[in-house]
Amino acid sequence: MLTLFFASASSVPGVYYAYQHSDAVGKFIVILLLIGSILTWTVMLDKAWSLYRARRLSARFINMFQLDGENNMLALSILREAENNSGPAAAIYRAGVEKLLDFYTADNVSSNTRSIPKPCKLSEAQYNAVEAVLEREVSSQLKELETRIGVLATLVSLSPFCGLFGTVWGVMMAFCGIAAAGKSDFTALAPGVAGALLTTVAGLVVAIPSLVGYNLLTGTIRQLTGMMDNFT
């Protein structure tokens, strides 16, 4: 978008020429869409990194849990990994463990803080309580993963309409200028139409990357949601 917008004028009229011949409304819409483009790429890159990190950390923790979960001698290593792992799966595990430990009495817990409490049979109500905590934590993690995704969805929908509004406005003003001047010369109409069409180009430049990024990010979120549900 920046390269397209700030392309230098040449002997052949181009984007800069169209921008020069836009009216105040058209220039405002182009600048607004330029800001939208910067916001789009900022959100996409930030969310792509955070989702990649969340998926990598969750996969590492789940693999460790599956390998060592049935070995009580290694359960402490899982707990330590959960404390040091900031992924969604580790957060779900921590929430479940904290609720589970609420059901142990002081007699069940060894005085050695590095040991594991003796297992006790959970009642149906206790089991349901742990399950509710896990599901609540999944919802909380999903809400965190979807943060700022709505910004991309808004830009995908709004950018083309802003561009279309600028084009319709510019064409209308170009024809009004021709009518006021009393001329029907195409060369007098062309600059105004070129400036009007620039807003549509700017809208598509914002909307297309936003749409691709939105689909890729939501697909990654769906994969992470399935991973969390299966782990739970």
PDB file of C-alpha atoms in Angstrom:
ATOM      1  CA  MET A   1       0.000   0.000   0.000  1.00  0.00           C
ATOM      2  CA  LEU A   2       2.781   2.451   0.916  1.00  0.00           C
ATOM      3  CA  THR A   3       4.716   1.703  -2.273  1.00  0.00           C
ATOM      4  CA  LEU A   4       1.572   1.987  -4.339  1.00  0.00           C
ATOM      5  CA  PHE A   5       0.522   5.252  -2.774  1.00  0.00           C
ATOM      6  CA  PHE A   6       3.857   7.058  -2.753  1.00  0.00           C
ATOM      7  CA  ALA A   7       4.905   5.996  -6.258  1.00  0.00           C
ATOM      8  CA  SER A   8       6.497   8.970  -7.931  1.00  0.00           C
ATOM      9  CA  ALA A   9       4.783  10.647 -10.817  1.00  0.00           C
ATOM     10  CA  SER A  10       6.101   9.845 -14.290  1.00  0.00           C
ATOM     11  CA  SER A  11       5.329  10.840 -17.849  1.00  0.00           C
ATOM     12  CA  VAL A  12       2.469   8.339 -17.791  1.00  0.00           C
ATOM     13  CA  PRO A  13      -0.226   9.326 -15.264  1.00  0.00           C
ATOM     14  CA  GLY A  14      -0.419   6.888 -12.378  1.00  0.00           C
ATOM     15  CA  VAL A  15      -1.511   6.573  -8.787  1.00  0.00           C
ATOM     16  CA  TYR A  16       0.059   9.823  -7.652  1.00  0.00           C
ATOM     17  CA  TYR A  17      -1.593  11.635 -10.549  1.00  0.00           C
ATOM     18  CA  ALA A  18      -4.965  10.196  -9.515  1.00  0.00           C
ATOM     19  CA  TYR A  19      -4.394  11.257  -5.918  1.00  0.00           C
ATOM     20  CA  GLN A  20      -3.494  14.808  -6.997  1.00  0.00           C
ATOM     21  CA  HIS A  21      -6.749  15.101  -8.900  1.00  0.00           C
ATOM     22  CA  SER A  22      -8.922  13.762  -6.077  1.00  0.00           C
ATOM     23  CA  ASP A  23     -11.053  16.160  -4.101  1.00  0.00           C
ATOM     24  CA  ALA A  24     -10.849  16.556  -0.335  1.00  0.00           C
ATOM     25  CA  VAL A  25     -13.274  13.697   0.323  1.00  0.00           C
ATOM     26  CA  GLY A  26     -11.344  11.315  -1.935  1.00  0.00           C
ATOM     27  CA  LYS A  27      -8.009  12.211  -0.354  1.00  0.00           C
ATOM     28  CA  PHE A  28      -9.468  11.756   3.113  1.00  0.00           C
ATOM     29  CA  ILE A  29     -10.765   8.280   2.218  1.00  0.00           C
ATOM     30  CA  VAL A  30      -7.405   7.274   0.713  1.00  0.00           C
ATOM     31  CA  ILE A  31      -5.557   8.422   3.853  1.00  0.00           C
ATOM     32  CA  LEU A  32      -8.122   6.643   6.029  1.00  0.00           C
ATOM     33  CA  LEU A  33      -7.640   3.429   4.062  1.00  0.00           C
ATOM     34  CA  LEU A  34      -3.865   3.838   4.284  1.00  0.00           C
ATOM     35  CA  ILE A  35      -4.190   3.916   8.070  1.00  0.00           C
ATOM     36  CA  GLY A  36      -6.466   0.881   7.837  1.00  0.00           C
ATOM     37  CA  SER A  37      -3.819  -0.958   5.830  1.00  0.00           C
ATOM     38  CA  ILE A  38      -1.166  -0.258   8.480  1.00  0.00           C
ATOM     39  CA  LEU A  39      -3.565  -1.428  11.187  1.00  0.00           C
ATOM     40  CA  THR A  40      -4.382  -4.576   9.196  1.00  0.00           C
ATOM     41  CA  TRP A  41      -0.769  -5.651   8.809  1.00  0.00           C
ATOM     42  CA  THR A  42       0.021  -4.820  12.430  1.00  0.00           C
ATOM     43  CA  VAL A  43      -2.840  -6.985  13.708  1.00  0.00           C
ATOM     44  CA  MET A  44      -2.132  -9.818  11.275  1.00  0.00           C
ATOM     45  CA  LEU A  45       1.561 -10.070  12.100  1.00  0.00           C
ATOM     46  CA  ASP A  46       0.979  -9.793  15.839  1.00  0.00           C
ATOM     47  CA  LYS A  47      -1.793 -12.425  15.853  1.00  0.00           C
ATOM     48  CA  ALA A  48       0.138 -14.739  13.534  1.00  0.00           C
ATOM     49  CA  TRP A  49       3.097 -14.746  15.933  1.00  0.00           C
ATOM     50  CA  SER A  50       0.956 -15.189  19.057  1.00  0.00           C
ATOM     51  CA  LEU A  51      -1.071 -18.035  17.511  1.00  0.00           C
ATOM     52  CA  TYR A  52       2.071 -19.769  16.250  1.00  0.00           C
ATOM     53  CA  ARG A  53       3.579 -19.536  19.719  1.00  0.00           C
ATOM     54  CA  ALA A  54       0.361 -20.762  21.388  1.00  0.00           C
ATOM     55  CA  ARG A  55       0.124 -23.757  19.055  1.00  0.00           C
ATOM     56  CA  ARG A  56       3.806 -24.672  19.509  1.00  0.00           C
ATOM     57  CA  LEU A  57       3.695 -24.432  23.312  1.00  0.00           C
ATOM     58  CA  SER A  58       0.413 -26.345  23.522  1.00  0.00           C
ATOM     59  CA  ALA A  59       1.691 -29.128  21.265  1.00  0.00           C
ATOM     60  CA  ARG A  60       4.851 -29.446  23.372  1.00  0.00           C
ATOM     61  CA  PHE A  61       2.913 -29.669  26.626  1.00  0.00           C
ATOM     62  CA  ILE A  62       0.331 -32.133  25.270  1.00  0.00           C
ATOM     63  CA  ASN A  63       3.075 -34.398  23.935  1.00  0.00           C
ATOM     64  CA  MET A  64       4.786 -34.364  27.324  1.00  0.00           C
ATOM     65  CA  PHE A  65       1.498 -35.045  29.096  1.00  0.00           C
ATOM     66  CA  GLN A  66       0.693 -38.005  26.835  1.00  0.00           C
ATOM     67  CA  LEU A  67       4.141 -39.526  27.320  1.00  0.00           C
ATOM     68  CA  ASP A  68       4.505 -39.007  31.065  1.00  0.00           C
ATOM     69  CA  GLY A  69       0.960 -38.549  32.364  1.00  0.00           C
ATOM     70  CA  GLU A  70       0.589 -42.113  33.652  1.00  0.00           C
ATOM     71  CA  ASN A  71       3.976 -42.201  35.366  1.00  0.00           C
ATOM     72  CA  ASN A  72       3.646 -40.721  38.861  1.00  0.00           C
ATOM     73  CA  MET A  73       7.415 -40.378  39.150  1.00  0.00           C
ATOM     74  CA  LEU A  74       7.310 -37.910  36.276  1.00  0.00           C
ATOM     75  CA  ALA A  75       4.132 -36.087  37.304  1.00  0.00           C
ATOM     76  CA  LEU A  76       6.164 -33.390  39.016  1.00  0.00           C
ATOM     77  CA  SER A  77       7.945 -32.643  35.756  1.00  0.00           C
ATOM     78  CA  ILE A  78       4.548 -32.118  34.129  1.00  0.00           C
ATOM     79  CA  LEU A  79       3.577 -29.719  36.894  1.00  0.00           C
ATOM     80  CA  ARG A  80       6.826 -27.787  36.495  1.00  0.00           C
ATOM     81  CA  GLU A  81       6.333 -27.665  32.733  1.00  0.00           C
ATOM     82  CA  ALA A  82       2.787 -26.372  33.240  1.00  0.00           C
ATOM     83  CA  GLU A  83       4.091 -23.579  35.471  1.00  0.00           C
ATOM     84  CA  ASN A  84       6.689 -22.515  32.913  1.00  0.00           C
ATOM     85  CA  ASN A  85       4.533 -23.017  29.823  1.00  0.00           C
ATOM     86  CA  SER A  86       2.338 -20.075  28.786  1.00  0.00           C
ATOM     87  CA  GLY A  87       0.376 -22.014  26.162  1.00  0.00           C
ATOM     88  CA  PRO A  88      -3.398 -22.600  26.353  1.00  0.00           C
ATOM     89  CA  ALA A  89      -3.083 -26.333  27.094  1.00  0.00           C
ATOM     90  CA  ALA A  90      -0.850 -25.690  30.102  1.00  0.00           C
ATOM     91  CA  ALA A  91      -3.277 -23.048  31.393  1.00  0.00           C
ATOM     92  CA  ILE A  92      -6.142 -25.559  31.141  1.00  0.00           C
ATOM     93  CA  TYR A  93      -4.063 -28.143  32.989  1.00  0.00           C
ATOM     94  CA  ARG A  94      -3.191 -25.677  35.763  1.00  0.00           C
ATOM     95  CA  ALA A  95      -6.853 -24.743  36.225  1.00  0.00           C
ATOM     96  CA  GLY A  96      -7.850 -28.404  36.460  1.00  0.00           C
ATOM     97  CA  VAL A  97      -5.078 -29.245  38.918  1.00  0.00           C
ATOM     98  CA  GLU A  98      -5.930 -26.291  41.165  1.00  0.00           C
ATOM     99  CA  LYS A  99      -9.572 -27.375  41.316  1.00  0.00           C
ATOM    100  CA  LEU A 100      -8.638 -31.023  41.809  1.00  0.00           C
ATOM    101  CA  LEU A 101      -6.360 -30.213  44.752  1.00  0.00           C
ATOM    102  CA  ASP A 102      -9.273 -28.475  46.461  1.00  0.00           C
ATOM    103  CA  PHE A 103     -10.815 -31.919  46.948  1.00  0.00           C
ATOM    104  CA  TYR A 104      -7.821 -33.340  48.801  1.00  0.00           C
ATOM    105  CA  THR A 105      -7.859 -33.120  52.565  1.00  0.00           C
ATOM    106  CA  ALA A 106      -4.845 -32.162  54.591  1.00  0.00           C
ATOM    107  CA  ASP A 107      -4.324 -35.831  55.491  1.00  0.00           C
ATOM    108  CA  ASN A 108      -3.999 -36.808  51.830  1.00  0.00           C
ATOM    109  CA  VAL A 109      -1.199 -34.360  51.152  1.00  0.00           C
ATOM    110  CA  SER A 110       2.324 -35.284  52.117  1.00  0.00           C
ATOM    111  CA  SER A 111       4.324 -32.843  54.186  1.00  0.00           C
ATOM    112  CA  ASN A 112       6.945 -32.903  51.433  1.00  0.00           C
ATOM    113  CA  THR A 113       5.922 -30.146  49.013  1.00  0.00           C
ATOM    114  CA  ARG A 114       7.692 -31.901  46.148  1.00  0.00           C
ATOM    115  CA  SER A 115       5.639 -35.065  46.475  1.00  0.00           C
ATOM    116  CA  ILE A 116       2.332 -35.891  44.821  1.00  0.00           C
ATOM    117  CA  PRO A 117      -0.873 -36.192  46.899  1.00  0.00           C
ATOM    118  CA  LYS A 118      -2.319 -39.705  47.107  1.00  0.00           C
ATOM    119  CA  PRO A 119      -5.158 -40.095  44.616  1.00  0.00           C
ATOM    120  CA  CYS A 120      -8.676 -40.213  45.985  1.00  0.00           C
ATOM    121  CA  LYS A 121     -11.871 -41.194  44.264  1.00  0.00           C
ATOM    122  CA  LEU A 122     -13.924 -38.219  43.124  1.00  0.00           C
ATOM    123  CA  SER A 123     -17.654 -38.074  43.566  1.00  0.00           C
ATOM    124  CA  GLU A 124     -19.841 -37.288  40.588  1.00  0.00           C
ATOM    125  CA  ALA A 125     -20.323 -33.727  41.827  1.00  0.00           C
ATOM    126  CA  GLN A 126     -16.577 -33.249  42.180  1.00  0.00           C
ATOM    127  CA  TYR A 127     -15.956 -34.679  38.735  1.00  0.00           C
ATOM    128  CA  ASN A 128     -18.545 -32.307  37.262  1.00  0.00           C
ATOM    129  CA  ALA A 129     -16.940 -29.396  39.111  1.00  0.00           C
ATOM    130  CA  VAL A 130     -13.509 -30.184  37.632  1.00  0.00           C
ATOM    131  CA  GLU A 131     -15.046 -30.569  34.181  1.00  0.00           C
ATOM    132  CA  ALA A 132     -16.797 -27.209  34.508  1.00  0.00           C
ATOM    133  CA  VAL A 133     -13.521 -25.528  35.482  1.00  0.00           C
ATOM    134  CA  LEU A 134     -11.778 -27.025  32.450  1.00  0.00           C
ATOM    135  CA  GLU A 135     -14.534 -25.927  30.066  1.00  0.00           C
ATOM    136  CA  ARG A 136     -14.533 -22.427  31.562  1.00  0.00           C
ATOM    137  CA  GLU A 137     -10.776 -22.192  31.077  1.00  0.00           C
ATOM    138  CA  VAL A 138     -11.123 -23.350  27.455  1.00  0.00           C
ATOM    139  CA  SER A 139     -13.645 -20.553  26.865  1.00  0.00           C
ATOM    140  CA  SER A 140     -11.301 -18.053  28.504  1.00  0.00           C
ATOM    141  CA  GLN A 141      -8.369 -19.171  26.363  1.00  0.00           C
ATOM    142  CA  LEU A 142     -10.509 -19.076  23.207  1.00  0.00           C
ATOM    143  CA  LYS A 143     -11.586 -15.528  24.009  1.00  0.00           C
ATOM    144  CA  GLU A 144      -7.935 -14.553  24.378  1.00  0.00           C
ATOM    145  CA  LEU A 145      -7.031 -16.190  21.063  1.00  0.00           C
ATOM    146  CA  GLU A 146      -9.807 -14.311  19.260  1.00  0.00           C
ATOM    147  CA  THR A 147      -8.693 -10.913  20.571  1.00  0.00           C
ATOM    148  CA  ARG A 148      -8.441  -8.329  17.735  1.00  0.00           C
ATOM    149  CA  ILE A 149      -9.694 -10.811  15.131  1.00  0.00           C
ATOM    150  CA  GLY A 150     -12.839  -8.700  14.929  1.00  0.00           C
ATOM    151  CA  VAL A 151     -10.704  -5.784  13.704  1.00  0.00           C
ATOM    152  CA  LEU A 152      -9.745  -7.780  10.606  1.00  0.00           C
ATOM    153  CA  ALA A 153     -13.340  -8.844  10.024  1.00  0.00           C
ATOM    154  CA  THR A 154     -14.431  -5.204  10.212  1.00  0.00           C
ATOM    155  CA  LEU A 155     -11.742  -4.041   7.775  1.00  0.00           C
ATOM    156  CA  VAL A 156     -12.602  -6.838   5.345  1.00  0.00           C
ATOM    157  CA  SER A 157     -16.223  -5.672   5.256  1.00  0.00           C
ATOM    158  CA  LEU A 158     -15.753  -1.922   5.574  1.00  0.00           C
ATOM    159  CA  SER A 159     -12.804  -1.185   3.259  1.00  0.00           C
ATOM    160  CA  PRO A 160     -14.522  -2.007  -0.069  1.00  0.00           C
ATOM    161  CA  PHE A 161     -17.548   0.059   0.917  1.00  0.00           C
ATOM    162  CA  CYS A 162     -15.365   3.037   1.820  1.00  0.00           C
ATOM    163  CA  GLY A 163     -13.621   2.711  -1.531  1.00  0.00           C
ATOM    164  CA  LEU A 164     -16.938   2.413  -3.355  1.00  0.00           C
ATOM    165  CA  PHE A 165     -18.290   5.471  -1.576  1.00  0.00           C
ATOM    166  CA  GLY A 166     -15.218   7.464  -2.596  1.00  0.00           C
ATOM    167  CA  THR A 167     -15.580   6.350  -6.208  1.00  0.00           C
ATOM    168  CA  VAL A 168     -19.266   7.198  -6.434  1.00  0.00           C
ATOM    169  CA  TRP A 169     -18.622  10.550  -4.766  1.00  0.00           C
ATOM    170  CA  GLY A 170     -15.722  11.359  -7.074  1.00  0.00           C
ATOM    171  CA  VAL A 171     -17.593  10.400 -10.261  1.00  0.00           C
ATOM    172  CA  MET A 172     -20.595  12.426  -9.148  1.00  0.00           C
ATOM    173  CA  MET A 173     -18.435  15.486  -8.466  1.00  0.00           C
ATOM    174  CA  ALA A 174     -16.618  15.023 -11.799  1.00  0.00           C
ATOM    175  CA  PHE A 175     -19.889  15.052 -13.724  1.00  0.00           C
ATOM    176  CA  CYS A 176     -21.090  18.030 -11.691  1.00  0.00           C
ATOM    177  CA  GLY A 177     -17.909  19.870 -12.674  1.00  0.00           C
ATOM    178  CA  ILE A 178     -18.437  19.019 -16.355  1.00  0.00           C
ATOM    179  CA  ALA A 179     -22.028  20.189 -16.139  1.00  0.00           C
ATOM    180  CA  ALA A 180     -21.042  23.451 -14.451  1.00  0.00           C
ATOM    181  CA  ALA A 181     -18.348  24.121 -17.026  1.00  0.00           C
ATOM    182  CA  GLY A 182     -20.727  23.373 -19.889  1.00  0.00           C
ATOM    183  CA  LYS A 183     -18.184  21.104 -21.591  1.00  0.00           C
ATOM    184  CA  SER A 184     -18.463  17.495 -22.674  1.00  0.00           C
ATOM    185  CA  ASP A 185     -14.738  17.006 -23.350  1.00  0.00           C
ATOM    186  CA  PHE A 186     -13.491  13.618 -22.098  1.00  0.00           C
ATOM    187  CA  THR A 187     -10.102  15.065 -21.185  1.00  0.00           C
ATOM    188  CA  ALA A 188     -11.815  17.300 -18.657  1.00  0.00           C
ATOM    189  CA  LEU A 189     -13.641  14.322 -17.159  1.00  0.00           C
ATOM    190  CA  ALA A 190     -10.709  11.893 -17.014  1.00  0.00           C
ATOM    191  CA  PRO A 191      -8.761  13.415 -14.073  1.00  0.00           C
ATOM    192  CA  GLY A 192     -11.803  13.432 -11.823  1.00  0.00           C
ATOM    193  CA  VAL A 193     -12.717   9.853 -12.726  1.00  0.00           C
ATOM    194  CA  ALA A 194      -9.119   8.723 -12.155  1.00  0.00           C
ATOM    195  CA  GLY A 195      -9.145  10.301  -8.710  1.00  0.00           C
ATOM    196  CA  ALA A 196     -12.501   8.692  -7.966  1.00  0.00           C
ATOM    197  CA  LEU A 197     -11.346   5.198  -8.949  1.00  0.00           C
ATOM    198  CA  LEU A 198      -8.286   5.499  -6.696  1.00  0.00           C
ATOM    199  CA  THR A 199     -10.445   5.032  -3.615  1.00  0.00           C
ATOM    200  CA  THR A 200     -11.725   1.692  -4.922  1.00  0.00           C
ATOM    201  CA  VAL A 201      -8.155   0.553  -5.555  1.00  0.00           C
ATOM    202  CA  ALA A 202      -7.157   1.605  -2.041  1.00  0.00           C
ATOM    203  CA  GLY A 203     -10.164  -0.210  -0.569  1.00  0.00           C
ATOM    204  CA  LEU A 204      -9.262  -3.445  -2.352  1.00  0.00           C
ATOM    205  CA  VAL A 205      -5.610  -3.131  -1.311  1.00  0.00           C
ATOM    206  CA  VAL A 206      -6.800  -3.117   2.304  1.00  0.00           C
ATOM    207  CA  ALA A 207      -9.596  -5.680   1.957  1.00  0.00           C
ATOM    208  CA  ILE A 208      -7.757  -8.451   0.068  1.00  0.00           C
ATOM    209  CA  PRO A 209      -4.877  -8.964   2.555  1.00  0.00           C
ATOM    210  CA  SER A 210      -7.351  -8.587   5.419  1.00  0.00           C
ATOM    211  CA  LEU A 211      -9.545 -11.339   3.984  1.00  0.00           C
ATOM    212  CA  VAL A 212      -6.630 -13.717   3.432  1.00  0.00           C
ATOM    213  CA  GLY A 213      -5.201 -12.995   6.879  1.00  0.00           C
ATOM    214  CA  TYR A 214      -8.592 -13.351   8.538  1.00  0.00           C
ATOM    215  CA  ASN A 215      -9.210 -16.759   6.954  1.00  0.00           C
ATOM    216  CA  LEU A 216      -5.734 -18.042   7.853  1.00  0.00           C
ATOM    217  CA  LEU A 217      -5.946 -16.814  11.434  1.00  0.00           C
ATOM    218  CA  THR A 218      -9.450 -18.135  12.042  1.00  0.00           C
ATOM    219  CA  GLY A 219      -8.378 -21.492  10.608  1.00  0.00           C
ATOM    220  CA  THR A 220      -5.484 -21.588  13.082  1.00  0.00           C
ATOM    221  CA  ILE A 221      -7.836 -20.677  15.927  1.00  0.00           C
ATOM    222  CA  ARG A 222     -10.163 -23.534  14.947  1.00  0.00           C
ATOM    223  CA  GLN A 223      -7.220 -25.946  15.048  1.00  0.00           C
ATOM    224  CA  LEU A 224      -6.204 -24.679  18.482  1.00  0.00           C
ATOM    225  CA  THR A 225      -9.798 -24.960  19.694  1.00  0.00           C
ATOM    226  CA  GLY A 226      -9.950 -28.589  18.581  1.00  0.00           C
ATOM    227  CA  MET A 227      -6.606 -29.254  20.251  1.00  0.00           C
ATOM    228  CA  MET A 228      -7.851 -27.734  23.532  1.00  0.00           C
ATOM    229  CA  ASP A 229     -11.162 -29.620  23.424  1.00  0.00           C
ATOM    230  CA  ASN A 230      -9.420 -32.944  22.810  1.00  0.00           C
ATOM    231  CA  PHE A 231      -6.938 -32.268  25.596  1.00  0.00           C
ATOM    232  CA  THR A 232      -9.727 -31.345  28.002  1.00  0.00           C
TER     233      THR A 232
END
